[in-house]
Amino acid sequence: MDYHLKPLGKTCSATGKEFVPGETVHSIIVEENGQLVRLDYSEDAWDGPPESAVGEWKLQVPEPATQGPKKIDPDALMQYFEQLYESPNQVQEKFLYVLALFLVQKRRLKLDGSRNEDEASYLQLTGTHGEGSFEIRDQNLDESEVEQLQQQLNSQFLEDWE
């Protein structure tokens, strides 16, 4: 039989005081109206388990989980790419190129090939969800330019979606 119990509560069941990381907590399982219920008590409010307790244990409140870097949604990025593609200007062409490379890396765009015209190379791309056919001019960027544009992209998107 599977039992589904709630995780550690945020406050003491007796006093309502909020738990802090590192604090010792006593947890018990009791039966109420045919349901198993978890109750958590601070060290100060603990006088031992009641007779009706089905189980008991002691634990320490964990440190809050640190959040890693926020992830950028590839579908939202694809919408932005399509908007930029419709009306690029010379400044945005480099940005659009780096964005296209990122979307290829995230498997949201697929590289179908390339073509050369008037000493310029063009990447031929399609969206993996059936979006258009895109041609992006190869900007021949050096590593530092690509890195700078990637940082711009990250900061712009993290600001827009926070």
CSV table of N, CA and C in Angstrom, one decimal:
chain,number,residue,atom,x,y,z
A,1,MET,N,0.8,-1.2,0.0
A,1,MET,CA,0.0,0.0,0.0
A,1,MET,C,0.9,1.2,0.0
A,2,ASP,N,0.6,2.2,-0.8
A,2,ASP,CA,1.3,3.5,-0.9
A,2,ASP,C,0.7,4.5,0.0
A,3,TYR,N,1.6,5.3,0.7
A,3,TYR,CA,1.1,6.3,1.6
A,3,TYR,C,1.7,7.6,1.0
A,4,HIS,N,0.9,8.6,0.9
A,4,HIS,CA,1.4,9.9,0.4
A,4,HIS,C,1.2,10.9,1.5
A,5,LEU,N,2.4,11.3,2.1
A,5,LEU,CA,2.4,12.3,3.2
A,5,LEU,C,3.0,13.6,2.7
A,6,LYS,N,2.5,14.7,3.3
A,6,LYS,CA,3.1,16.0,2.9
A,6,LYS,C,4.5,16.1,3.4
A,7,PRO,N,5.3,16.9,2.7
A,7,PRO,CA,6.7,17.1,3.2
A,7,PRO,C,6.7,18.0,4.5
A,8,LEU,N,7.9,18.2,5.0
A,8,LEU,CA,8.0,19.0,6.2
A,8,LEU,C,7.3,20.3,6.1
A,9,GLY,N,6.5,20.7,7.1
A,9,GLY,CA,5.7,21.9,7.0
A,9,GLY,C,6.7,23.1,7.3
A,10,LYS,N,6.1,24.3,7.1
A,10,LYS,CA,6.9,25.5,7.3
A,10,LYS,C,6.8,26.0,8.7
A,11,THR,N,5.8,25.6,9.4
A,11,THR,CA,5.6,26.1,10.8
A,11,THR,C,5.3,24.9,11.8
A,12,CYS,N,5.5,25.2,13.0
A,12,CYS,CA,5.2,24.3,14.1
A,12,CYS,C,3.7,24.1,14.2
A,13,SER,N,3.3,22.8,14.3
A,13,SER,CA,1.8,22.5,14.4
A,13,SER,C,1.2,23.0,15.8
A,14,ALA,N,2.1,23.1,16.8
A,14,ALA,CA,1.6,23.5,18.1
A,14,ALA,C,1.6,25.1,18.3
A,15,THR,N,2.7,25.7,17.9
A,15,THR,CA,2.9,27.1,18.2
A,15,THR,C,2.6,28.0,16.9
A,16,GLY,N,2.8,27.5,15.7
A,16,GLY,CA,2.7,28.3,14.5
A,16,GLY,C,4.0,29.0,14.2
A,17,LYS,N,5.0,28.8,15.0
A,17,LYS,CA,6.3,29.5,14.8
A,17,LYS,C,6.9,28.9,13.5
A,18,GLU,N,7.5,29.8,12.7
A,18,GLU,CA,8.2,29.3,11.5
A,18,GLU,C,9.5,28.6,11.8
A,19,PHE,N,9.7,27.5,11.1
A,19,PHE,CA,11.0,26.7,11.2
A,19,PHE,C,12.1,27.4,10.5
A,20,VAL,N,13.3,27.3,11.1
A,20,VAL,CA,14.5,27.9,10.4
A,20,VAL,C,15.5,26.8,10.1
A,21,PRO,N,16.3,27.0,9.0
A,21,PRO,CA,17.2,26.0,8.6
A,21,PRO,C,18.2,25.6,9.8
A,22,GLY,N,18.4,24.3,10.0
A,22,GLY,CA,19.3,23.8,11.0
A,22,GLY,C,18.5,23.4,12.3
A,23,GLU,N,17.3,23.9,12.4
A,23,GLU,CA,16.5,23.6,13.6
A,23,GLU,C,16.0,22.2,13.7
A,24,THR,N,16.0,21.6,14.9
A,24,THR,CA,15.5,20.2,15.1
A,24,THR,C,14.0,20.2,15.1
A,25,VAL,N,13.4,19.3,14.4
A,25,VAL,CA,11.9,19.2,14.3
A,25,VAL,C,11.6,17.7,14.6
A,26,HIS,N,10.5,17.6,15.4
A,26,HIS,CA,9.9,16.3,15.6
A,26,HIS,C,8.7,16.1,14.7
A,27,SER,N,8.6,15.0,14.0
A,27,SER,CA,7.4,14.8,13.1
A,27,SER,C,6.7,13.5,13.6
A,28,ILE,N,5.4,13.6,13.4
A,28,ILE,CA,4.6,12.4,13.8
A,28,ILE,C,3.6,12.2,12.7
A,29,ILE,N,3.1,11.0,12.6
A,29,ILE,CA,2.0,10.6,11.8
A,29,ILE,C,0.8,10.2,12.7
A,30,VAL,N,-0.3,10.8,12.5
A,30,VAL,CA,-1.5,10.4,13.3
A,30,VAL,C,-2.7,10.1,12.3
A,31,GLU,N,-3.6,9.4,12.8
A,31,GLU,CA,-4.8,9.1,11.9
A,31,GLU,C,-5.9,10.0,12.4
A,32,GLU,N,-6.4,10.8,11.4
A,32,GLU,CA,-7.6,11.7,11.6
A,32,GLU,C,-8.6,11.4,10.5
A,33,ASN,N,-9.8,11.0,11.0
A,33,ASN,CA,-10.9,10.8,10.1
A,33,ASN,C,-10.6,9.8,9.0
A,34,GLY,N,-9.8,8.7,9.3
A,34,GLY,CA,-9.5,7.7,8.4
A,34,GLY,C,-8.3,8.1,7.5
A,35,GLN,N,-7.7,9.3,7.7
A,35,GLN,CA,-6.6,9.7,6.9
A,35,GLN,C,-5.3,9.8,7.7
A,36,LEU,N,-4.1,9.5,7.1
A,36,LEU,CA,-2.9,9.7,7.8
A,36,LEU,C,-2.4,11.1,7.6
A,37,VAL,N,-2.1,11.8,8.7
A,37,VAL,CA,-1.7,13.2,8.7
A,37,VAL,C,-0.4,13.4,9.3
A,38,ARG,N,0.5,14.2,8.7
A,38,ARG,CA,1.8,14.5,9.3
A,38,ARG,C,1.7,15.8,10.1
A,39,LEU,N,2.3,15.8,11.3
A,39,LEU,CA,2.3,17.0,12.1
A,39,LEU,C,3.8,17.2,12.5
A,40,ASP,N,4.3,18.5,12.4
A,40,ASP,CA,5.7,18.8,12.7
A,40,ASP,C,5.7,19.7,13.9
A,41,TYR,N,6.6,19.5,14.9
A,41,TYR,CA,6.7,20.2,16.1
A,41,TYR,C,8.2,20.7,16.3
A,42,SER,N,8.3,22.0,16.8
A,42,SER,CA,9.6,22.5,17.1
A,42,SER,C,10.1,21.8,18.4
A,43,GLU,N,11.4,21.9,18.7
A,43,GLU,CA,12.0,21.2,19.8
A,43,GLU,C,11.3,21.8,21.1
A,44,ASP,N,11.0,23.1,21.1
A,44,ASP,CA,10.4,23.7,22.3
A,44,ASP,C,9.0,23.2,22.6
A,45,ALA,N,8.3,22.9,21.6
A,45,ALA,CA,6.9,22.5,21.7
A,45,ALA,C,6.7,21.0,21.8
A,46,TRP,N,7.8,20.3,21.8
A,46,TRP,CA,7.7,18.8,21.8
A,46,TRP,C,7.6,18.3,23.2
A,47,ASP,N,6.5,17.5,23.6
A,47,ASP,CA,6.5,16.8,24.8
A,47,ASP,C,6.4,15.3,24.6
A,48,GLY,N,6.7,14.8,23.5
A,48,GLY,CA,6.7,13.4,23.2
A,48,GLY,C,5.5,13.1,22.3
A,49,PRO,N,5.4,11.9,21.7
A,49,PRO,CA,4.4,11.6,20.8
A,49,PRO,C,3.1,11.3,21.5
A,50,PRO,N,1.9,11.7,21.0
A,50,PRO,CA,0.7,11.3,21.6
A,50,PRO,C,0.4,9.8,21.4
A,51,GLU,N,-0.5,9.3,22.2
A,51,GLU,CA,-0.8,7.9,22.2
A,51,GLU,C,-1.3,7.4,20.8
A,52,SER,N,-1.9,8.4,20.1
A,52,SER,CA,-2.5,8.0,18.8
A,52,SER,C,-1.5,8.1,17.6
A,53,ALA,N,-0.2,8.4,17.9
A,53,ALA,CA,0.8,8.5,16.9
A,53,ALA,C,1.0,7.1,16.2
A,54,VAL,N,1.0,7.1,14.9
A,54,VAL,CA,1.3,5.9,14.2
A,54,VAL,C,2.8,5.8,13.9
A,55,GLY,N,3.5,6.9,13.8
A,55,GLY,CA,4.9,6.9,13.6
A,55,GLY,C,5.5,8.2,14.1
A,56,GLU,N,6.8,8.2,14.4
A,56,GLU,CA,7.5,9.5,14.8
A,56,GLU,C,8.9,9.4,14.3
A,57,TRP,N,9.5,10.6,14.1
A,57,TRP,CA,10.9,10.7,13.8
A,57,TRP,C,11.4,12.2,14.0
A,58,LYS,N,12.7,12.3,14.1
A,58,LYS,CA,13.3,13.6,14.3
A,58,LYS,C,14.2,14.0,13.1
A,59,LEU,N,14.2,15.2,12.8
A,59,LEU,CA,15.0,15.7,11.6
A,59,LEU,C,15.4,17.1,11.8
A,60,GLN,N,16.3,17.6,11.0
A,60,GLN,CA,16.8,18.9,11.0
A,60,GLN,C,16.2,19.6,9.7
A,61,VAL,N,15.8,20.9,9.9
A,61,VAL,CA,15.2,21.6,8.8
A,61,VAL,C,16.4,21.9,7.8
A,62,PRO,N,16.3,21.5,6.5
A,62,PRO,CA,17.4,21.7,5.6
A,62,PRO,C,17.5,23.1,5.2
A,63,GLU,N,18.7,23.5,4.7
A,63,GLU,CA,19.0,24.8,4.1
A,63,GLU,C,18.1,24.9,2.8
A,64,PRO,N,17.7,26.1,2.5
A,64,PRO,CA,16.9,26.2,1.3
A,64,PRO,C,17.7,25.9,0.1
A,65,ALA,N,17.1,25.2,-0.9
A,65,ALA,CA,17.8,24.9,-2.1
A,65,ALA,C,18.2,26.1,-2.8
A,66,THR,N,19.4,26.1,-3.3
A,66,THR,CA,19.9,27.3,-4.1
A,66,THR,C,19.4,27.0,-5.5
A,67,GLN,N,18.9,28.1,-6.1
A,67,GLN,CA,18.4,28.0,-7.4
A,67,GLN,C,19.5,28.2,-8.4
A,68,GLY,N,19.6,27.3,-9.4
A,68,GLY,CA,20.6,27.4,-10.4
A,68,GLY,C,20.2,28.5,-11.4
A,69,PRO,N,21.0,28.7,-12.4
A,69,PRO,CA,20.7,29.7,-13.3
A,69,PRO,C,19.4,29.5,-14.0
A,70,LYS,N,18.7,30.5,-14.3
A,70,LYS,CA,17.3,30.4,-14.9
A,70,LYS,C,17.5,29.9,-16.3
A,71,LYS,N,16.6,29.1,-16.7
A,71,LYS,CA,16.7,28.6,-18.1
A,71,LYS,C,15.8,29.4,-19.0
A,72,ILE,N,16.3,29.6,-20.2
A,72,ILE,CA,15.5,30.4,-21.2
A,72,ILE,C,14.7,29.4,-22.0
A,73,ASP,N,13.4,29.7,-22.2
A,73,ASP,CA,12.5,28.8,-22.9
A,73,ASP,C,12.8,28.9,-24.4
A,74,PRO,N,13.2,27.8,-25.0
A,74,PRO,CA,13.5,27.8,-26.4
A,74,PRO,C,12.4,28.2,-27.3
A,75,ASP,N,11.1,27.9,-26.9
A,75,ASP,CA,10.0,28.3,-27.8
A,75,ASP,C,9.8,29.8,-27.7
A,76,ALA,N,10.0,30.4,-26.6
A,76,ALA,CA,9.9,31.9,-26.5
A,76,ALA,C,11.0,32.5,-27.3
A,77,LEU,N,12.2,31.9,-27.2
A,77,LEU,CA,13.3,32.4,-27.9
A,77,LEU,C,13.1,32.3,-29.4
A,78,MET,N,12.4,31.2,-29.8
A,78,MET,CA,12.1,31.0,-31.3
A,78,MET,C,11.1,32.1,-31.7
A,79,GLN,N,10.2,32.5,-30.9
A,79,GLN,CA,9.2,33.6,-31.3
A,79,GLN,C,10.0,34.9,-31.5
A,80,TYR,N,10.9,35.1,-30.6
A,80,TYR,CA,11.8,36.3,-30.7
A,80,TYR,C,12.6,36.3,-31.9
A,81,PHE,N,13.2,35.1,-32.2
A,81,PHE,CA,13.9,35.0,-33.5
A,81,PHE,C,13.1,35.3,-34.7
A,82,GLU,N,11.9,34.8,-34.7
A,82,GLU,CA,11.0,35.0,-35.9
A,82,GLU,C,10.7,36.5,-36.0
A,83,GLN,N,10.5,37.2,-34.9
A,83,GLN,CA,10.2,38.7,-34.9
A,83,GLN,C,11.4,39.4,-35.5
A,84,LEU,N,12.6,39.1,-35.0
A,84,LEU,CA,13.8,39.7,-35.5
A,84,LEU,C,14.0,39.4,-36.9
A,85,TYR,N,13.7,38.2,-37.3
A,85,TYR,CA,14.0,37.8,-38.7
A,85,TYR,C,13.1,38.6,-39.7
A,86,GLU,N,11.9,38.9,-39.3
A,86,GLU,CA,11.0,39.7,-40.1
A,86,GLU,C,11.5,41.1,-40.4
A,87,SER,N,12.1,41.7,-39.5
A,87,SER,CA,12.6,43.1,-39.7
A,87,SER,C,13.9,43.3,-39.1
A,88,PRO,N,15.0,42.6,-39.6
A,88,PRO,CA,16.3,42.9,-39.0
A,88,PRO,C,16.9,44.2,-39.5
A,89,ASN,N,17.8,44.7,-38.7
A,89,ASN,CA,18.6,45.9,-39.2
A,89,ASN,C,20.0,45.4,-39.1
A,90,GLN,N,20.9,46.3,-39.5
A,90,GLN,CA,22.4,45.8,-39.5
A,90,GLN,C,22.9,45.5,-38.1
A,91,VAL,N,22.4,46.3,-37.1
A,91,VAL,CA,22.9,46.0,-35.7
A,91,VAL,C,22.4,44.6,-35.3
A,92,GLN,N,21.1,44.3,-35.6
A,92,GLN,CA,20.5,43.1,-35.1
A,92,GLN,C,21.0,41.9,-35.9
A,93,GLU,N,21.6,42.0,-37.1
A,93,GLU,CA,22.0,40.9,-37.9
A,93,GLU,C,23.0,40.0,-37.1
A,94,LYS,N,23.9,40.6,-36.4
A,94,LYS,CA,24.9,39.8,-35.6
A,94,LYS,C,24.1,39.0,-34.5
A,95,PHE,N,23.2,39.8,-33.9
A,95,PHE,CA,22.5,39.2,-32.8
A,95,PHE,C,21.6,38.0,-33.3
A,96,LEU,N,21.0,38.2,-34.4
A,96,LEU,CA,20.1,37.2,-35.1
A,96,LEU,C,21.0,36.0,-35.4
A,97,TYR,N,22.2,36.2,-35.9
A,97,TYR,CA,23.1,35.1,-36.2
A,97,TYR,C,23.4,34.2,-34.9
A,98,VAL,N,23.8,34.9,-33.9
A,98,VAL,CA,24.1,34.2,-32.6
A,98,VAL,C,22.8,33.5,-32.1
A,99,LEU,N,21.7,34.2,-32.2
A,99,LEU,CA,20.4,33.6,-31.7
A,99,LEU,C,20.1,32.3,-32.5
A,100,ALA,N,20.4,32.4,-33.8
A,100,ALA,CA,20.2,31.2,-34.7
A,100,ALA,C,21.1,30.0,-34.3
A,101,LEU,N,22.3,30.4,-34.0
A,101,LEU,CA,23.3,29.3,-33.6
A,101,LEU,C,22.8,28.7,-32.2
A,102,PHE,N,22.4,29.5,-31.3
A,102,PHE,CA,21.9,29.0,-30.0
A,102,PHE,C,20.7,28.1,-30.2
A,103,LEU,N,19.7,28.5,-31.1
A,103,LEU,CA,18.5,27.7,-31.4
A,103,LEU,C,18.9,26.4,-32.1
A,104,VAL,N,19.9,26.4,-32.9
A,104,VAL,CA,20.4,25.1,-33.5
A,104,VAL,C,20.9,24.2,-32.4
A,105,GLN,N,21.7,24.8,-31.5
A,105,GLN,CA,22.3,24.1,-30.4
A,105,GLN,C,21.2,23.5,-29.5
A,106,LYS,N,20.1,24.2,-29.3
A,106,LYS,CA,19.0,23.8,-28.4
A,106,LYS,C,18.0,22.9,-29.2
A,107,ARG,N,18.4,22.6,-30.5
A,107,ARG,CA,17.6,21.7,-31.3
A,107,ARG,C,16.2,22.3,-31.6
A,108,ARG,N,16.1,23.6,-31.6
A,108,ARG,CA,14.8,24.3,-31.9
A,108,ARG,C,14.8,24.8,-33.4
A,109,LEU,N,16.0,24.9,-33.9
A,109,LEU,CA,16.2,25.2,-35.4
A,109,LEU,C,17.1,24.0,-35.9
A,110,LYS,N,16.8,23.7,-37.2
A,110,LYS,CA,17.6,22.7,-37.8
A,110,LYS,C,18.4,23.3,-39.0
A,111,LEU,N,19.6,23.0,-39.1
A,111,LEU,CA,20.5,23.4,-40.2
A,111,LEU,C,20.2,22.5,-41.4
A,112,ASP,N,19.7,23.1,-42.4
A,112,ASP,CA,19.4,22.3,-43.7
A,112,ASP,C,20.5,22.4,-44.6
A,113,GLY,N,21.4,23.4,-44.5
A,113,GLY,CA,22.5,23.5,-45.5
A,113,GLY,C,23.0,25.0,-45.4
A,114,SER,N,23.8,25.3,-46.5
A,114,SER,CA,24.3,26.7,-46.6
A,114,SER,C,24.4,27.0,-48.1
A,115,ARG,N,24.5,28.2,-48.4
A,115,ARG,CA,24.7,28.7,-49.8
A,115,ARG,C,25.6,29.9,-49.8
A,116,ASN,N,26.3,30.1,-50.9
A,116,ASN,CA,27.1,31.2,-51.1
A,116,ASN,C,26.6,32.1,-52.2
A,117,GLU,N,26.7,33.4,-51.9
A,117,GLU,CA,26.2,34.4,-52.9
A,117,GLU,C,27.0,35.7,-52.7
A,118,ASP,N,27.7,36.2,-53.7
A,118,ASP,CA,28.5,37.5,-53.7
A,118,ASP,C,29.4,37.5,-52.5
A,119,GLU,N,30.2,36.5,-52.3
A,119,GLU,CA,31.2,36.3,-51.3
A,119,GLU,C,30.7,36.3,-49.9
A,120,ALA,N,29.4,36.0,-49.7
A,120,ALA,CA,28.7,35.9,-48.4
A,120,ALA,C,28.1,34.5,-48.3
A,121,SER,N,28.2,33.9,-47.1
A,121,SER,CA,27.6,32.6,-46.9
A,121,SER,C,26.3,32.8,-46.1
A,122,TYR,N,25.4,31.9,-46.4
A,122,TYR,CA,24.1,32.0,-45.7
A,122,TYR,C,23.8,30.6,-45.1
A,123,LEU,N,23.3,30.6,-43.8
A,123,LEU,CA,22.8,29.4,-43.2
A,123,LEU,C,21.4,29.2,-43.6
A,124,GLN,N,21.0,28.0,-44.0
A,124,GLN,CA,19.6,27.7,-44.4
A,124,GLN,C,19.1,26.9,-43.2
A,125,LEU,N,18.0,27.4,-42.6
A,125,LEU,CA,17.5,26.8,-41.4
A,125,LEU,C,16.0,26.6,-41.5
A,126,THR,N,15.4,25.6,-40.7
A,126,THR,CA,14.0,25.5,-40.5
A,126,THR,C,13.7,25.2,-39.1
A,127,GLY,N,12.5,25.6,-38.6
A,127,GLY,CA,12.1,25.4,-37.2
A,127,GLY,C,11.7,23.9,-37.1
A,128,THR,N,12.0,23.3,-35.9
A,128,THR,CA,11.7,21.9,-35.7
A,128,THR,C,10.2,21.7,-35.5
A,129,HIS,N,9.4,22.8,-35.4
A,129,HIS,CA,8.0,22.6,-35.2
A,129,HIS,C,7.3,23.1,-36.5
A,130,GLY,N,8.0,23.1,-37.6
A,130,GLY,CA,7.4,23.4,-38.9
A,130,GLY,C,7.5,24.9,-39.2
A,131,GLU,N,8.2,25.7,-38.5
A,131,GLU,CA,8.3,27.1,-38.8
A,131,GLU,C,9.2,27.3,-40.0
A,132,GLY,N,8.7,28.2,-40.9
A,132,GLY,CA,9.4,28.7,-42.1
A,132,GLY,C,10.7,28.1,-42.6
A,133,SER,N,11.2,28.8,-43.4
A,133,SER,CA,12.5,28.5,-44.0
A,133,SER,C,13.3,29.8,-43.8
A,134,PHE,N,14.4,29.8,-43.1
A,134,PHE,CA,15.1,31.0,-42.8
A,134,PHE,C,16.5,31.0,-43.4
A,135,GLU,N,17.0,32.1,-43.9
A,135,GLU,CA,18.3,32.2,-44.3
A,135,GLU,C,19.0,33.3,-43.5
A,136,ILE,N,20.1,32.9,-42.8
A,136,ILE,CA,20.8,33.9,-42.0
A,136,ILE,C,22.2,34.0,-42.5
A,137,ARG,N,22.6,35.3,-42.7
A,137,ARG,CA,23.9,35.5,-43.3
A,137,ARG,C,25.0,35.2,-42.2
A,138,ASP,N,26.0,34.5,-42.6
A,138,ASP,CA,27.1,34.2,-41.7
A,138,ASP,C,27.8,35.5,-41.4
A,139,GLN,N,28.0,35.8,-40.1
A,139,GLN,CA,28.6,37.1,-39.7
A,139,GLN,C,30.1,37.0,-39.5
A,140,ASN,N,30.6,35.8,-39.6
A,140,ASN,CA,32.1,35.6,-39.4
A,140,ASN,C,32.6,36.3,-38.2
A,141,LEU,N,31.9,36.0,-37.1
A,141,LEU,CA,32.3,36.6,-35.8
A,141,LEU,C,33.4,35.9,-35.1
A,142,ASP,N,34.3,36.6,-34.4
A,142,ASP,CA,35.3,35.9,-33.7
A,142,ASP,C,34.7,35.5,-32.3
A,143,GLU,N,35.4,34.7,-31.6
A,143,GLU,CA,34.9,34.1,-30.3
A,143,GLU,C,34.4,35.2,-29.3
A,144,SER,N,35.2,36.3,-29.2
A,144,SER,CA,34.9,37.3,-28.2
A,144,SER,C,33.6,38.0,-28.6
A,145,GLU,N,33.3,38.2,-29.9
A,145,GLU,CA,32.1,38.8,-30.3
A,145,GLU,C,30.9,37.9,-30.0
A,146,VAL,N,31.1,36.6,-30.3
A,146,VAL,CA,30.0,35.7,-30.0
A,146,VAL,C,29.7,35.7,-28.6
A,147,GLU,N,30.7,35.6,-27.7
A,147,GLU,CA,30.5,35.6,-26.3
A,147,GLU,C,29.8,36.9,-25.8
A,148,GLN,N,30.2,38.0,-26.3
A,148,GLN,CA,29.6,39.3,-25.9
A,148,GLN,C,28.1,39.3,-26.3
A,149,LEU,N,27.8,38.8,-27.5
A,149,LEU,CA,26.4,38.8,-28.0
A,149,LEU,C,25.6,37.7,-27.2
A,150,GLN,N,26.2,36.6,-26.8
A,150,GLN,CA,25.5,35.6,-25.9
A,150,GLN,C,25.2,36.2,-24.6
A,151,GLN,N,26.1,37.0,-24.0
A,151,GLN,CA,25.8,37.6,-22.7
A,151,GLN,C,24.7,38.6,-22.8
A,152,GLN,N,24.7,39.4,-23.9
A,152,GLN,CA,23.6,40.3,-24.2
A,152,GLN,C,22.3,39.6,-24.2
A,153,LEU,N,22.3,38.5,-25.0
A,153,LEU,CA,21.1,37.7,-25.1
A,153,LEU,C,20.6,37.2,-23.8
A,154,ASN,N,21.5,36.6,-23.0
A,154,ASN,CA,21.1,36.1,-21.7
A,154,ASN,C,20.5,37.2,-20.8
A,155,SER,N,21.2,38.3,-20.7
A,155,SER,CA,20.7,39.4,-19.8
A,155,SER,C,19.4,40.0,-20.3
A,156,GLN,N,19.2,40.1,-21.6
A,156,GLN,CA,18.0,40.6,-22.1
A,156,GLN,C,16.8,39.7,-21.8
A,157,PHE,N,17.0,38.4,-22.0
A,157,PHE,CA,15.9,37.5,-21.8
A,157,PHE,C,15.7,37.3,-20.3
A,158,LEU,N,16.7,37.2,-19.5
A,158,LEU,CA,16.4,37.1,-18.0
A,158,LEU,C,15.7,38.3,-17.5
A,159,GLU,N,16.0,39.5,-18.0
A,159,GLU,CA,15.3,40.7,-17.5
A,159,GLU,C,13.9,40.7,-18.0
A,160,ASP,N,13.7,40.3,-19.2
A,160,ASP,CA,12.3,40.3,-19.8
A,160,ASP,C,11.4,39.3,-19.1
A,161,TRP,N,11.9,38.2,-18.6
A,161,TRP,CA,11.0,37.2,-18.0
A,161,TRP,C,11.1,37.1,-16.5
A,162,GLU,N,11.7,38.0,-15.8
A,162,GLU,CA,11.7,37.9,-14.3
A,162,GLU,C,10.5,38.6,-13.8
